[in-house]
Amino acid sequence: MAKPNRRDIFKMGAAAGATAIAASARAAAQPAAAPPADDSWSNALGPGVDSRPYGRPSRFEKDVVRRYVPWLSPTRDADASFTPLQDQPGIITSNGLFFERYHAGRPTIDPDRYRLMISGLVRKPLLLTLDQLMRFPSVSRIHFIECPANGATEWPAAQLNSLQLTHGMVGCALWTGVKLSTLLDEVGLLPEAKWLLASGSDGAHMDRSLPLEKCLDDCIVAYGQNGEAIRPEQGYPVRLVVPGWQGNVNIKWLRQLQLGKTPWITREETSEYSELLPSGKALGFTWVMDAKSVITFPCPEKPLTGGPGFYEIRGLAWSGRGRIKQVDVSLDGGVNYRRAKLDEPVLSKCLTRFTLPWRWDGKPALIQSRVTDETGYVQPTIAQKHKFWGNDPVYENNSIQTWQILASGAVNNVQIS
Ligand SMILES: Nc1nc2c(c(=O)[nH]1)N[C@H]1C(S)=C(S)[C@@H](COP(=O)(O)O)O[C@H]1N2
Ligand SMILES: [Mo]
């Protein structure tokens, strides 16, 4: 298909046909006869730098906020919120919109009193202040963090008619900090050290065991998030970033790294974050987040409002195993697929943006995206997932999402079995 230019886009809308919707779209798409007159904002001196020492989005963006599902959060303060992916234009999640997950709420940590302890099977245990941590050689990397419970409500059926609430427990940021391997080099690992326990200083003292191989690979003890200090929501002043692995091992408000011989098998590794399989056995340490993709436009929150004609289908794909190789988009519920275009940059363990030009004929459609990552892993259908996980799982729902487009342009969350 030739790349439509701007005029083609309008023409397609205008040529599209006879329905009432098409007629209103045609009206909306008519080029204006004259340029707009100066509005009030063009005739006044606006406020200057002093009025806003810390910037905020335009007040017209006030509905772009994190949201939560009341029945999933029975306590007064919701313990999980979701990123509004439908309003995220690129691969970076704004700090104010990054999803939150709290096991015991959000502590307020005084950076002057912050300490990071590295202990256990090491030659030289260390107790670091924040200033001392920041003196180490540093790196900056863009990675997503996703809670494995993202999409949990959608295991039994399509339940929540929302992109934000079905897929928004993921965010992607530029994390800056010290490579964990650098710190482990400093303390000197004893030969018996094979595992690391990372724990937080929140009321939950959330702690997870990590195999040394991953710790020495790409983990970051991070203090920066998208060009400023890590937000309190994300672990101020320091969090562990474990690229591509389950959100819950990315310990926030990090206070201790302990080296040992074997995994600790903490509460977070038994009563939580393990999954009962149909065989009756529980599967633990399912760290890697398998590849997932979703169409972010159109979606339930962003219907097709312009009638038939040209639209750009847009979406996000990510994999805990590495880079995205390809994304295929279906317009007919998974019968036929077209290859989408991947937007640069395509980075490892990072959100990747994809687009596909689409001329909507105004008829109902079932749109889906399916990602393949660089290891060849292909995003499964929900039926394929149920085969392995059984009928009542909680975690790891990375199945293909179907959005149903109605003739009105409205979009619904549906499940195709
Ligand atoms: N100390 C601590 N770390 C934590 C948590 C927590 O409750 N306490 N929640 C974990 C869970 S379950 C997830 S999914 C991620 C969420 O990261 P975010 O809140 O920055 O989005 O943080 C993890 N790290
Ligand atoms: Mo989580």
Short mmCIF file of C-alpha atoms and ligand atoms in Angstrom, two decimals:
data_model
loop_
_atom_site.label_atom_id
_atom_site.label_comp_id
_atom_site.label_asym_id
_atom_site.label_seq_id
_atom_site.Cartn_x
_atom_site.Cartn_y
_atom_site.Cartn_z
CA MET A 1 0.00 0.00 0.00
CA ALA A 2 1.35 3.44 -0.92
CA LYS A 3 2.07 5.63 2.05
CA PRO A 4 -0.91 7.96 2.30
CA ASN A 5 -0.08 11.63 2.53
CA ARG A 6 -2.12 14.05 4.53
CA ARG A 7 -4.60 14.87 1.80
CA ASP A 8 -5.14 11.21 1.05
CA ILE A 9 -6.00 10.63 4.66
CA PHE A 10 -8.73 13.24 4.54
CA LYS A 11 -9.93 12.08 1.12
CA MET A 12 -10.31 8.52 2.34
CA GLY A 13 -12.58 9.74 5.12
CA ALA A 14 -14.58 11.82 2.69
CA ALA A 15 -14.88 9.10 0.07
CA ALA A 16 -15.86 6.43 2.49
CA GLY A 17 -19.58 6.13 2.01
CA ALA A 18 -23.09 6.66 3.02
CA THR A 19 -23.52 6.03 6.73
CA ALA A 20 -24.30 8.80 9.15
CA ILE A 21 -20.96 8.33 10.81
CA ALA A 22 -19.13 8.70 7.52
CA ALA A 23 -21.06 11.89 6.84
CA SER A 24 -20.07 13.46 10.14
CA ALA A 25 -16.49 12.32 9.60
CA ARG A 26 -16.55 13.97 6.20
CA ALA A 27 -17.66 17.21 7.77
CA ALA A 28 -14.97 16.96 10.41
CA ALA A 29 -12.28 16.22 7.86
CA GLN A 30 -13.04 19.09 5.48
CA PRO A 31 -10.04 21.40 5.26
CA ALA A 32 -10.89 24.74 6.88
CA ALA A 33 -11.71 27.52 4.42
CA ALA A 34 -9.70 30.10 6.35
CA PRO A 35 -7.03 29.89 9.02
CA PRO A 36 -8.41 30.17 12.56
CA ALA A 37 -8.71 33.62 14.08
CA ASP A 38 -6.39 34.45 16.96
CA ASP A 39 -7.78 32.94 20.12
CA SER A 40 -7.53 34.53 23.57
CA TRP A 41 -4.16 32.87 24.23
CA SER A 42 -2.62 34.64 21.29
CA ASN A 43 -3.51 38.07 22.65
CA ALA A 44 -2.18 37.83 26.18
CA LEU A 45 1.11 37.52 27.96
CA GLY A 46 1.24 34.08 29.58
CA PRO A 47 2.83 33.21 32.91
CA GLY A 48 6.59 32.78 32.82
CA VAL A 49 9.18 30.56 34.39
CA ASP A 50 8.61 31.47 38.03
CA SER A 51 5.03 30.24 38.07
CA ARG A 52 6.04 26.61 37.63
CA PRO A 53 9.37 25.56 39.14
CA TYR A 54 8.33 21.93 38.64
CA GLY A 55 6.38 21.40 35.40
CA ARG A 56 3.11 19.60 34.99
CA PRO A 57 1.16 18.32 31.98
CA SER A 58 -1.39 20.66 30.39
CA ARG A 59 -4.54 20.88 32.47
CA PHE A 60 -6.40 19.49 29.47
CA GLU A 61 -4.59 16.20 30.10
CA LYS A 62 -6.08 15.86 33.57
CA ASP A 63 -7.78 12.55 32.76
CA VAL A 64 -4.51 10.89 31.83
CA VAL A 65 -3.88 9.30 35.20
CA ARG A 66 -3.12 5.97 36.82
CA ARG A 67 -6.25 4.04 37.65
CA TYR A 68 -7.03 0.97 39.70
CA VAL A 69 -9.67 -1.72 39.97
CA PRO A 70 -11.59 -1.23 43.23
CA TRP A 71 -12.53 -4.88 43.63
CA LEU A 72 -8.90 -5.92 43.19
CA SER A 73 -7.80 -3.54 45.95
CA PRO A 74 -9.94 -4.19 48.99
CA THR A 75 -7.89 -2.02 51.36
CA ARG A 76 -8.48 1.71 51.67
CA ASP A 77 -5.33 2.61 49.79
CA ALA A 78 -5.25 0.68 46.55
CA ASP A 79 -2.18 -1.54 46.39
CA ALA A 80 -1.86 -1.56 42.62
CA SER A 81 -2.44 1.07 39.95
CA PHE A 82 -2.22 0.82 36.19
CA THR A 83 -0.37 2.86 33.55
CA PRO A 84 -2.67 4.57 30.98
CA LEU A 85 -1.04 2.88 27.96
CA GLN A 86 -3.79 4.30 25.73
CA ASP A 87 -2.29 7.76 26.29
CA GLN A 88 1.39 6.81 26.12
CA PRO A 89 2.67 8.06 22.78
CA GLY A 90 6.07 6.35 22.79
CA ILE A 91 8.02 3.69 24.64
CA ILE A 92 8.79 5.73 27.76
CA THR A 93 6.32 5.77 30.63
CA SER A 94 6.15 9.17 32.30
CA ASN A 95 7.20 9.05 35.95
CA GLY A 96 3.84 10.33 37.14
CA LEU A 97 2.04 7.57 35.24
CA PHE A 98 4.26 4.56 36.00
CA PHE A 99 2.12 1.79 37.51
CA GLU A 100 2.48 1.11 41.24
CA ARG A 101 2.45 -2.09 43.21
CA TYR A 102 2.71 -2.02 47.01
CA HIS A 103 2.78 -4.94 49.42
CA ALA A 104 2.70 -2.62 52.42
CA GLY A 105 2.25 0.84 51.03
CA ARG A 106 4.87 3.40 50.07
CA PRO A 107 7.52 4.34 52.65
CA THR A 108 9.00 7.85 52.85
CA ILE A 109 12.76 7.46 53.04
CA ASP A 110 15.12 10.26 54.05
CA PRO A 111 18.03 10.00 51.60
CA ASP A 112 20.45 11.22 54.28
CA ARG A 113 19.55 8.27 56.45
CA TYR A 114 19.46 5.78 53.59
CA ARG A 115 21.88 2.84 53.80
CA LEU A 116 22.50 -0.10 51.50
CA MET A 117 24.02 -3.14 53.16
CA ILE A 118 25.86 -5.83 51.18
CA SER A 119 26.63 -8.84 53.33
CA GLY A 120 26.76 -12.64 53.55
CA LEU A 121 29.25 -14.69 51.58
CA VAL A 122 31.52 -11.79 50.62
CA ARG A 123 35.10 -10.87 51.49
CA LYS A 124 34.36 -7.29 52.54
CA PRO A 125 30.79 -6.47 53.62
CA LEU A 126 29.75 -2.91 52.83
CA LEU A 127 27.35 -0.38 54.25
CA LEU A 128 26.87 2.40 51.70
CA THR A 129 25.30 5.81 51.98
CA LEU A 130 23.48 7.17 48.93
CA ASP A 131 26.42 9.49 48.18
CA GLN A 132 28.83 6.58 48.31
CA LEU A 133 26.62 4.50 46.02
CA MET A 134 26.50 7.35 43.52
CA ARG A 135 30.30 7.50 43.34
CA PHE A 136 30.50 4.10 41.65
CA PRO A 137 30.76 3.91 37.84
CA SER A 138 27.22 4.11 36.47
CA VAL A 139 25.06 3.02 33.53
CA SER A 140 21.76 4.19 31.99
CA ARG A 141 19.45 1.65 30.35
CA ILE A 142 15.86 1.63 29.10
CA HIS A 143 13.89 -1.35 30.39
CA PHE A 144 10.29 -2.26 31.04
CA ILE A 145 9.04 -3.55 34.38
CA GLU A 146 5.89 -5.68 34.32
CA CYS A 147 4.01 -7.31 37.16
CA PRO A 148 3.28 -10.96 36.28
CA ALA A 149 -0.27 -10.35 37.52
CA ASN A 150 -0.79 -7.99 34.57
CA GLY A 151 -3.86 -9.39 32.79
CA ALA A 152 -4.79 -11.70 35.67
CA THR A 153 -8.45 -10.67 35.50
CA GLU A 154 -8.61 -11.85 31.89
CA TRP A 155 -7.73 -15.50 32.54
CA PRO A 156 -11.30 -16.81 32.85
CA ALA A 157 -12.91 -14.43 30.33
CA ALA A 158 -12.74 -10.91 28.93
CA GLN A 159 -13.71 -9.01 32.07
CA LEU A 160 -12.48 -5.42 32.01
CA ASN A 161 -13.31 -3.32 28.99
CA SER A 162 -10.12 -1.30 29.17
CA LEU A 163 -6.58 -1.38 27.82
CA GLN A 164 -5.33 0.37 30.94
CA LEU A 165 -6.81 -2.18 33.33
CA THR A 166 -6.01 -5.30 31.27
CA HIS A 167 -2.43 -4.37 30.29
CA GLY A 168 -1.34 -1.37 32.37
CA MET A 169 0.75 -3.13 35.01
CA VAL A 170 3.77 -2.43 32.84
CA GLY A 171 5.92 0.65 32.51
CA CYS A 172 9.18 1.47 30.76
CA ALA A 173 11.81 3.93 31.91
CA LEU A 174 15.42 4.98 31.55
CA TRP A 175 16.99 3.62 34.72
CA THR A 176 20.31 5.05 35.89
CA GLY A 177 22.48 3.54 38.57
CA VAL A 178 25.30 1.16 39.37
CA LYS A 179 25.51 -2.28 37.81
CA LEU A 180 24.97 -4.87 40.50
CA SER A 181 28.06 -6.68 39.18
CA THR A 182 30.15 -3.58 39.97
CA LEU A 183 29.02 -3.65 43.61
CA LEU A 184 29.55 -7.40 43.89
CA ASP A 185 33.03 -6.95 42.49
CA GLU A 186 33.71 -4.36 45.18
CA VAL A 187 32.65 -6.61 48.06
CA GLY A 188 34.37 -9.66 46.57
CA LEU A 189 32.26 -12.81 46.20
CA LEU A 190 33.30 -15.91 48.08
CA PRO A 191 33.40 -19.03 45.87
CA GLU A 192 30.38 -20.57 47.66
CA ALA A 193 28.17 -17.54 46.87
CA LYS A 194 25.57 -18.67 44.33
CA TRP A 195 22.43 -16.70 45.24
CA LEU A 196 21.55 -13.19 46.30
CA LEU A 197 18.66 -12.07 48.49
CA ALA A 198 17.46 -8.54 47.75
CA SER A 199 15.19 -6.95 50.36
CA GLY A 200 13.35 -3.70 50.72
CA SER A 201 12.86 -1.39 53.68
CA ASP A 202 9.09 -1.01 53.31
CA GLY A 203 6.76 -2.53 55.88
CA ALA A 204 6.58 -5.69 53.76
CA HIS A 205 10.39 -6.02 53.73
CA MET A 206 9.76 -7.60 50.40
CA ASP A 207 12.55 -10.00 49.55
CA ARG A 208 13.40 -12.22 46.61
CA SER A 209 16.21 -14.65 45.83
CA LEU A 210 18.11 -14.19 42.59
CA PRO A 211 20.63 -16.55 40.99
CA LEU A 212 24.10 -15.05 40.79
CA GLU A 213 24.24 -15.46 37.02
CA LYS A 214 21.48 -12.89 36.54
CA CYS A 215 22.99 -10.57 39.17
CA LEU A 216 26.30 -10.52 37.29
CA ASP A 217 24.57 -10.06 33.94
CA ASP A 218 22.43 -6.93 33.62
CA CYS A 219 20.89 -5.95 36.99
CA ILE A 220 21.11 -2.31 38.04
CA VAL A 221 20.98 -0.77 41.50
CA ALA A 222 19.14 2.30 40.24
CA TYR A 223 18.66 5.80 41.63
CA GLY A 224 17.57 7.58 38.43
CA GLN A 225 14.31 7.28 36.52
CA ASN A 226 13.77 9.18 33.27
CA GLY A 227 16.07 12.04 34.11
CA GLU A 228 15.27 12.58 37.78
CA ALA A 229 15.54 10.78 41.08
CA ILE A 230 13.50 7.57 41.24
CA ARG A 231 9.99 8.43 42.34
CA PRO A 232 8.77 7.33 45.79
CA GLU A 233 6.29 5.08 43.97
CA GLN A 234 9.16 3.30 42.23
CA GLY A 235 11.44 2.91 45.24
CA TYR A 236 13.04 6.25 46.20
CA PRO A 237 15.91 6.54 46.70
CA VAL A 238 17.13 3.18 45.34
CA ARG A 239 15.56 0.17 43.64
CA LEU A 240 16.87 -2.97 42.04
CA VAL A 241 16.16 -3.26 38.31
CA VAL A 242 16.22 -6.86 37.05
CA PRO A 243 15.70 -6.44 33.30
CA GLY A 244 13.05 -8.67 31.74
CA TRP A 245 12.19 -10.50 34.94
CA GLN A 246 8.97 -10.44 36.95
CA GLY A 247 8.19 -7.04 38.45
CA ASN A 248 8.27 -8.40 41.98
CA VAL A 249 12.01 -9.17 41.91
CA ASN A 250 12.69 -5.50 41.13
CA ILE A 251 12.92 -4.71 44.85
CA LYS A 252 12.03 -1.12 45.68
CA TRP A 253 13.38 0.93 48.61
CA LEU A 254 16.33 -1.48 48.43
CA ARG A 255 18.16 -1.87 51.72
CA GLN A 256 20.01 -5.17 51.70
CA LEU A 257 21.81 -7.47 49.31
CA GLN A 258 22.81 -10.70 50.98
CA LEU A 259 24.91 -13.43 49.35
CA GLY A 260 24.25 -17.10 50.09
CA LYS A 261 24.59 -20.67 48.87
CA THR A 262 20.96 -21.47 48.12
CA PRO A 263 17.73 -19.61 47.46
CA TRP A 264 15.96 -18.40 50.61
CA ILE A 265 12.44 -19.59 49.68
CA THR A 266 10.81 -16.57 51.25
CA ARG A 267 7.09 -15.97 51.66
CA GLU A 268 7.21 -14.15 48.32
CA GLU A 269 8.48 -17.36 46.73
CA THR A 270 5.94 -19.72 48.24
CA SER A 271 2.58 -18.22 49.12
CA GLU A 272 3.06 -15.67 46.31
CA TYR A 273 4.69 -15.82 42.90
CA SER A 274 4.42 -19.55 42.52
CA GLU A 275 1.66 -21.13 40.48
CA LEU A 276 -0.27 -24.32 41.13
CA LEU A 277 -0.23 -26.44 37.97
CA PRO A 278 -3.00 -28.85 36.90
CA SER A 279 -0.72 -31.72 38.06
CA GLY A 280 -1.00 -30.41 41.64
CA LYS A 281 2.64 -29.32 41.71
CA ALA A 282 3.54 -25.69 42.20
CA LEU A 283 5.89 -23.95 39.80
CA GLY A 284 8.19 -21.35 41.35
CA PHE A 285 10.95 -19.08 40.10
CA THR A 286 9.25 -18.35 36.80
CA TRP A 287 11.30 -15.20 36.52
CA VAL A 288 11.36 -14.29 32.84
CA MET A 289 8.44 -12.31 31.43
CA ASP A 290 7.54 -13.95 28.16
CA ALA A 291 6.89 -11.84 25.08
CA LYS A 292 3.66 -9.88 24.95
CA SER A 293 2.11 -7.28 22.68
CA VAL A 294 -1.08 -5.25 22.60
CA ILE A 295 -2.72 -2.77 20.25
CA THR A 296 -2.95 0.57 22.05
CA PHE A 297 -4.89 2.31 19.26
CA PRO A 298 -7.68 1.61 18.67
CA CYS A 299 -8.66 0.19 22.06
CA PRO A 300 -11.70 0.45 24.38
CA GLU A 301 -10.57 3.86 25.66
CA LYS A 302 -9.70 5.12 22.15
CA PRO A 303 -12.44 4.20 19.67
CA LEU A 304 -12.47 5.07 15.97
CA THR A 305 -14.17 8.45 16.02
CA GLY A 306 -13.67 9.60 12.44
CA GLY A 307 -15.80 7.09 10.53
CA PRO A 308 -14.38 4.81 7.85
CA GLY A 309 -11.07 5.69 6.26
CA PHE A 310 -7.41 5.79 7.16
CA TYR A 311 -6.17 4.93 10.62
CA GLU A 312 -2.78 3.98 11.94
CA ILE A 313 -2.97 0.94 14.19
CA ARG A 314 -0.45 1.42 17.01
CA GLY A 315 0.78 -0.83 19.74
CA LEU A 316 3.51 -1.90 22.10
CA ALA A 317 5.45 -5.16 22.30
CA TRP A 318 8.03 -6.37 24.82
CA SER A 319 9.91 -9.47 25.83
CA GLY A 320 11.90 -10.40 28.91
CA ARG A 321 14.15 -12.52 26.73
CA GLY A 322 15.56 -9.78 24.52
CA ARG A 323 14.63 -7.76 21.47
CA ILE A 324 11.42 -7.90 19.47
CA LYS A 325 11.90 -9.58 16.10
CA GLN A 326 8.48 -8.94 14.54
CA VAL A 327 4.89 -8.06 15.29
CA ASP A 328 2.04 -9.37 13.14
CA VAL A 329 -1.37 -7.75 13.19
CA SER A 330 -4.62 -9.50 12.33
CA LEU A 331 -7.81 -7.68 11.36
CA ASP A 332 -9.93 -10.82 11.20
CA GLY A 333 -9.50 -12.46 14.60
CA GLY A 334 -6.30 -14.32 13.87
CA VAL A 335 -7.01 -15.84 10.44
CA ASN A 336 -4.70 -13.60 8.41
CA TYR A 337 -1.78 -11.52 9.63
CA ARG A 338 0.13 -8.56 8.24
CA ARG A 339 3.62 -7.58 9.34
CA ALA A 340 3.66 -4.35 11.37
CA LYS A 341 6.47 -1.79 11.22
CA LEU A 342 8.71 -1.60 14.28
CA ASP A 343 9.64 1.88 15.41
CA GLU A 344 13.22 2.61 16.43
CA PRO A 345 14.71 2.16 18.90
CA VAL A 346 14.21 -1.59 19.23
CA LEU A 347 16.01 -2.37 22.47
CA SER A 348 16.43 -5.49 24.55
CA LYS A 349 13.90 -6.02 27.39
CA CYS A 350 12.28 -2.73 26.50
CA LEU A 351 8.92 -1.62 25.14
CA THR A 352 8.94 -1.53 21.33
CA ARG A 353 6.42 0.48 19.38
CA PHE A 354 4.76 -0.91 16.26
CA THR A 355 2.42 0.59 13.67
CA LEU A 356 0.34 -0.63 10.73
CA PRO A 357 -1.50 1.63 8.26
CA TRP A 358 -5.15 0.59 7.97
CA ARG A 359 -8.00 1.65 5.75
CA TRP A 360 -11.08 0.81 7.81
CA ASP A 361 -14.10 -0.04 5.67
CA GLY A 362 -16.54 0.73 8.49
CA LYS A 363 -17.38 -2.93 9.09
CA PRO A 364 -16.94 -4.80 12.37
CA ALA A 365 -13.46 -6.26 12.80
CA LEU A 366 -11.48 -8.30 15.32
CA ILE A 367 -8.00 -6.86 15.65
CA GLN A 368 -5.05 -8.57 17.32
CA SER A 369 -1.30 -8.30 17.55
CA ARG A 370 1.13 -11.19 17.93
CA VAL A 371 4.78 -10.68 18.79
CA THR A 372 7.78 -12.88 18.03
CA ASP A 373 10.95 -12.11 19.98
CA GLU A 374 14.56 -12.63 18.95
CA THR A 375 14.64 -16.09 20.51
CA GLY A 376 11.78 -17.17 18.18
CA TYR A 377 9.22 -17.26 21.00
CA VAL A 378 5.74 -16.48 19.60
CA GLN A 379 3.02 -14.89 21.74
CA PRO A 380 0.41 -17.60 22.43
CA THR A 381 -3.36 -17.60 22.33
CA ILE A 382 -5.29 -17.84 25.60
CA ALA A 383 -6.28 -21.41 24.68
CA GLN A 384 -2.62 -22.37 24.33
CA LYS A 385 -1.90 -20.77 27.71
CA HIS A 386 -4.71 -22.68 29.44
CA LYS A 387 -3.26 -25.94 28.15
CA PHE A 388 -0.15 -25.41 30.25
CA TRP A 389 -1.42 -23.41 33.22
CA GLY A 390 -4.81 -25.06 33.69
CA ASN A 391 -8.03 -23.19 34.19
CA ASP A 392 -7.41 -21.04 37.23
CA PRO A 393 -4.01 -19.37 37.08
CA VAL A 394 -3.13 -15.90 38.36
CA TYR A 395 0.15 -14.96 36.75
CA GLU A 396 1.83 -14.81 33.35
CA ASN A 397 -1.10 -14.02 31.09
CA ASN A 398 0.77 -12.88 27.99
CA SER A 399 -1.86 -14.16 25.56
CA ILE A 400 -2.93 -12.46 22.34
CA GLN A 401 -5.47 -9.70 23.01
CA THR A 402 -8.49 -9.28 20.74
CA TRP A 403 -10.26 -5.94 20.36
CA GLN A 404 -13.64 -6.03 18.67
CA ILE A 405 -14.33 -3.02 16.46
CA LEU A 406 -18.03 -2.29 16.02
CA ALA A 407 -19.51 -0.49 13.02
CA SER A 408 -19.99 2.54 15.29
CA GLY A 409 -16.22 2.66 15.84
CA ALA A 410 -16.59 1.58 19.48
CA VAL A 411 -14.05 -0.97 20.70
CA ASN A 412 -14.64 -3.88 23.08
CA ASN A 413 -12.43 -6.36 24.89
CA VAL A 414 -13.41 -9.85 23.71
CA GLN A 415 -11.88 -13.28 23.97
CA ILE A 416 -11.72 -15.71 21.07
CA SER A 417 -11.41 -19.31 22.17
N1 LIG B 1 10.19 -3.39 48.61
C1 LIG B 1 9.25 -3.69 47.69
N2 LIG B 1 9.61 -3.89 46.41
C2 LIG B 1 8.68 -4.19 45.48
C3 LIG B 1 7.31 -4.30 45.84
C4 LIG B 1 6.96 -4.06 47.19
O1 LIG B 1 5.79 -4.10 47.57
N3 LIG B 1 7.95 -3.76 48.09
N4 LIG B 1 6.40 -4.66 44.87
C5 LIG B 1 6.96 -5.44 43.76
C6 LIG B 1 6.01 -5.75 42.71
S1 LIG B 1 4.90 -7.00 43.02
C7 LIG B 1 6.11 -5.17 41.46
S2 LIG B 1 5.13 -5.67 40.20
C8 LIG B 1 7.05 -4.07 41.21
C9 LIG B 1 6.28 -2.86 40.73
O2 LIG B 1 7.12 -1.78 40.48
P1 LIG B 1 6.51 -0.31 40.40
O3 LIG B 1 5.62 -0.09 41.60
O4 LIG B 1 7.67 0.60 40.32
O5 LIG B 1 5.69 -0.26 39.15
O6 LIG B 1 7.78 -3.71 42.37
C10 LIG B 1 8.18 -4.80 43.17
N5 LIG B 1 9.09 -4.37 44.21
MO MO B 2 3.79 -7.55 41.02
#
